mmCIF file of C-alpha atoms in Angstrom:
data_model
loop_
_atom_site.group_PDB
_atom_site.id
_atom_site.type_symbol
_atom_site.label_atom_id
_atom_site.label_comp_id
_atom_site.label_asym_id
_atom_site.label_seq_id
_atom_site.Cartn_x
_atom_site.Cartn_y
_atom_site.Cartn_z
ATOM 1 C CA MET H 1 -0.979 -6.420 -6.586
ATOM 2 C CA GLN H 2 -3.215 -4.556 -4.223
ATOM 3 C CA VAL H 3 -3.286 -1.467 -6.455
ATOM 4 C CA CYS H 4 -5.549 -3.113 -9.075
ATOM 5 C CA PRO H 5 -9.134 -1.931 -8.488
ATOM 6 C CA VAL H 6 -10.650 -4.988 -10.222
ATOM 7 C CA ARG H 7 -8.145 -7.571 -8.951
ATOM 8 C CA ALA H 8 -6.975 -8.471 -12.446
ATOM 9 C CA ILE H 9 -3.452 -9.136 -11.137
ATOM 10 C CA THR H 10 -2.665 -12.312 -9.230
ATOM 11 C CA ASN H 11 0.446 -13.868 -7.756
ATOM 12 C CA GLU H 12 0.595 -17.547 -8.667
ATOM 13 C CA ASN H 13 3.565 -19.406 -7.172
ATOM 14 C CA GLY H 14 5.676 -16.251 -7.135
ATOM 15 C CA SER H 15 4.786 -15.304 -10.717
ATOM 16 C CA ILE H 16 2.648 -12.238 -11.463
ATOM 17 C CA HIS H 17 -0.211 -12.832 -13.924
ATOM 18 C CA ILE H 18 -2.582 -10.297 -15.477
ATOM 19 C CA ASN H 19 -6.083 -11.267 -16.535
ATOM 20 C CA GLU H 20 -6.432 -9.029 -19.590
ATOM 21 C CA GLN H 21 -10.169 -9.712 -19.833
ATOM 22 C CA THR H 22 -10.729 -8.367 -16.306
ATOM 23 C CA CYS H 23 -8.338 -5.397 -16.658
ATOM 24 C CA VAL H 24 -10.021 -1.990 -17.023
ATOM 25 C CA GLY H 25 -6.875 -0.206 -18.232
ATOM 26 C CA CYS H 26 -6.432 2.180 -15.288
ATOM 27 C CA LYS H 27 -2.605 1.848 -15.618
ATOM 28 C CA MET H 28 -2.057 1.921 -11.855
ATOM 29 C CA CYS H 29 -0.109 -1.360 -11.985
ATOM 30 C CA ALA H 30 2.275 0.086 -14.581
ATOM 31 C CA VAL H 31 2.809 3.145 -12.392
ATOM 32 C CA VAL H 32 3.729 1.166 -9.263
ATOM 33 C CA CYS H 33 5.594 -1.799 -10.820
ATOM 34 C CA PRO H 34 9.170 -1.494 -9.471
ATOM 35 C CA PHE H 35 10.581 -3.387 -12.462
ATOM 36 C CA GLY H 36 8.823 -1.520 -15.284
ATOM 37 C CA ALA H 37 7.533 -4.872 -16.536
ATOM 38 C CA ILE H 38 3.892 -3.862 -17.027
ATOM 39 C CA HIS H 39 2.957 -1.749 -20.039
ATOM 40 C CA PRO H 40 -0.337 -0.384 -21.337
ATOM 41 C CA SER H 41 -1.343 -1.778 -24.703
ATOM 42 C CA GLY H 42 -4.251 -0.590 -26.840
ATOM 43 C CA THR H 43 -6.590 -2.913 -28.686
ATOM 44 C CA SER H 44 -9.687 -2.197 -30.743
ATOM 45 C CA LEU H 45 -13.008 -3.047 -29.196
ATOM 46 C CA ALA H 46 -14.912 -5.837 -30.912
ATOM 47 C CA GLY H 47 -17.805 -4.432 -32.906
ATOM 48 C CA VAL H 48 -16.404 -0.902 -33.218
ATOM 49 C CA ALA H 49 -16.631 0.110 -36.878
ATOM 50 C CA GLY H 50 -13.611 2.386 -36.770
ATOM 51 C CA MET H 51 -12.256 5.688 -35.589
ATOM 52 C CA LYS H 52 -13.506 9.066 -36.704
ATOM 53 C CA TYR H 53 -10.798 10.861 -38.636
ATOM 54 C CA ASP H 54 -11.390 14.152 -36.836
ATOM 55 C CA THR H 55 -11.038 12.582 -33.372
ATOM 56 C CA PRO H 56 -8.066 14.121 -31.586
ATOM 57 C CA THR H 57 -5.528 11.802 -30.050
ATOM 58 C CA PHE H 58 -3.305 12.576 -27.129
ATOM 59 C CA PRO H 59 0.206 13.474 -28.330
ATOM 60 C CA SER H 60 2.499 10.451 -28.393
ATOM 61 C CA SER H 61 5.343 12.683 -27.210
ATOM 62 C CA ARG H 62 3.787 12.586 -23.735
ATOM 63 C CA GLY H 63 4.609 8.879 -23.290
ATOM 64 C CA GLU H 64 2.559 5.720 -23.373
ATOM 65 C CA MET H 65 1.091 6.218 -19.899
ATOM 66 C CA LEU H 66 -0.798 9.340 -21.017
ATOM 67 C CA GLN H 67 -1.808 8.342 -24.552
ATOM 68 C CA TRP H 68 -5.416 7.662 -25.518
ATOM 69 C CA GLU H 69 -7.469 7.208 -28.672
ATOM 70 C CA GLU H 70 -11.205 6.941 -29.125
ATOM 71 C CA GLY H 71 -12.272 3.365 -29.880
ATOM 72 C CA ILE H 72 -9.104 1.882 -28.445
ATOM 73 C CA THR H 73 -9.198 0.042 -25.125
ATOM 74 C CA THR H 74 -6.083 0.005 -22.981
ATOM 75 C CA ARG H 75 -5.106 -3.154 -21.122
ATOM 76 C CA ALA H 76 -2.149 -3.962 -18.905
ATOM 77 C CA VAL H 77 0.285 -6.349 -20.572
ATOM 78 C CA LYS H 78 3.181 -8.241 -18.994
ATOM 79 C CA CYS H 79 5.335 -11.024 -20.364
ATOM 80 C CA ASP H 80 4.400 -14.341 -18.765
ATOM 81 C CA LEU H 81 7.047 -16.335 -20.655
ATOM 82 C CA CYS H 82 4.197 -17.985 -22.593
ATOM 83 C CA SER H 83 3.259 -19.944 -19.476
ATOM 84 C CA PHE H 84 0.324 -21.403 -21.401
ATOM 85 C CA ASP H 85 2.675 -23.214 -23.813
ATOM 86 C CA PRO H 86 4.652 -26.270 -22.621
ATOM 87 C CA GLU H 87 7.331 -25.501 -25.242
ATOM 88 C CA GLY H 88 8.182 -22.221 -23.516
ATOM 89 C CA PRO H 89 8.483 -18.614 -24.700
ATOM 90 C CA HIS H 90 7.677 -17.993 -28.364
ATOM 91 C CA CYS H 91 10.182 -15.126 -28.599
ATOM 92 C CA VAL H 92 13.069 -17.558 -28.031
ATOM 93 C CA LYS H 93 11.899 -19.791 -30.887
ATOM 94 C CA ALA H 94 11.211 -16.840 -33.197
ATOM 95 C CA CYS H 95 14.480 -14.950 -32.621
ATOM 96 C CA ALA H 96 16.292 -14.954 -35.974
ATOM 97 C CA THR H 97 19.721 -14.295 -34.446
ATOM 98 C CA ASN H 98 19.449 -16.729 -31.513
ATOM 99 C CA ALA H 99 20.122 -13.840 -29.147
ATOM 100 C CA LEU H 100 17.512 -15.120 -26.688
ATOM 101 C CA SER H 101 17.619 -18.261 -24.601
ATOM 102 C CA TYR H 102 15.393 -19.675 -21.896
ATOM 103 C CA VAL H 103 17.209 -20.890 -18.802
ATOM 104 C CA ASP H 104 15.677 -22.656 -15.868
ATOM 105 C CA GLU H 105 16.465 -21.832 -12.255
ATOM 106 C CA ALA H 106 18.677 -24.913 -11.775
ATOM 107 C CA ALA H 107 20.955 -23.860 -14.645
ATOM 108 C CA VAL H 108 21.303 -20.337 -13.245
ATOM 109 C CA THR H 109 22.087 -21.673 -9.758
ATOM 110 C CA SER H 110 24.685 -24.082 -11.147
ATOM 111 C CA THR H 111 26.381 -21.341 -13.172
ATOM 112 C CA LEU H 112 26.470 -18.996 -10.163
ATOM 113 C CA ARG H 113 28.072 -21.683 -7.979
ATOM 114 C CA LEU H 114 30.740 -22.329 -10.596
ATOM 115 C CA GLU H 115 31.474 -18.609 -11.032
ATOM 116 C CA ARG H 116 31.745 -18.131 -7.261
ATOM 117 C CA ALA H 117 34.143 -21.077 -6.961
ATOM 118 C CA VAL H 118 36.346 -19.708 -9.756
ATOM 119 C CA ALA H 119 36.322 -16.233 -8.167
ATOM 120 C CA ALA H 120 37.194 -17.650 -4.733
ATOM 121 C CA GLU H 121 40.075 -19.649 -6.202
ATOM 122 C CA ALA H 122 41.395 -16.598 -8.054
ATOM 123 C CA SER H 123 41.104 -14.538 -4.874
ATOM 124 C CA ASP H 124 43.075 -17.128 -2.896
ATOM 125 C CA GLN H 125 45.771 -17.204 -5.585
ATOM 126 C CA TYR H 126 45.977 -13.393 -5.615
ATOM 127 C CA ALA H 127 46.283 -13.291 -1.808
ATOM 128 C CA HIS H 128 49.019 -15.953 -1.917
ATOM 129 C CA ASP H 129 50.969 -14.050 -4.594
ATOM 130 C CA PHE H 130 50.585 -10.768 -2.697
ATOM 131 C CA THR H 131 51.815 -12.354 0.554
ATOM 132 C CA ARG H 132 54.790 -13.905 -1.241
ATOM 133 C CA MET H 133 55.719 -10.532 -2.783
ATOM 134 C CA GLY H 134 55.644 -8.904 0.664
ATOM 135 C CA ALA H 135 57.900 -11.607 2.125
ATOM 136 C CA GLN H 136 60.515 -11.050 -0.579
ATOM 137 C CA ARG H 137 61.021 -7.409 0.378
#
C-alpha cells in the first residue's frame, strides 16, 4: 500500500502482509483499506514499567481509530491466515464449534462450477416448462 509512510505493508503474490516491527501505528492503512481488514492493536512497550493511574485515556466510545493510552504502542494488524505455519490458520483448529474451515482456491472454483451447472440446468428446465405452458393455452 502506498499510503504507509514507512513501507511496512507489502504485496507478496497477491497477499497483503504487514511488518508489525516496522509499523509506526499511524493508522492510515486502516483508514484506506476498502475491506476493513486492517485494525489498530495496542501493545505495551518492552521495558515500560506501567501506566500512571492518573493518565487520561481517550474515550473508547469514539472508536478504535481514535483511542490512545500512554505507554501503549499501536500497530496495524491484519489476518494473514497464519502464513508462517504449514498447518494453516490457528483459528480453524481452535474453533470449539467447528464453525470455521479453510478452503483452498481449487475447492472454491470447483464448487462454483458445480453450482453454476446446477443453476443453468434448472434455468433450462424452467424455460422448457414455461414454453410448454404457453403452448397449451
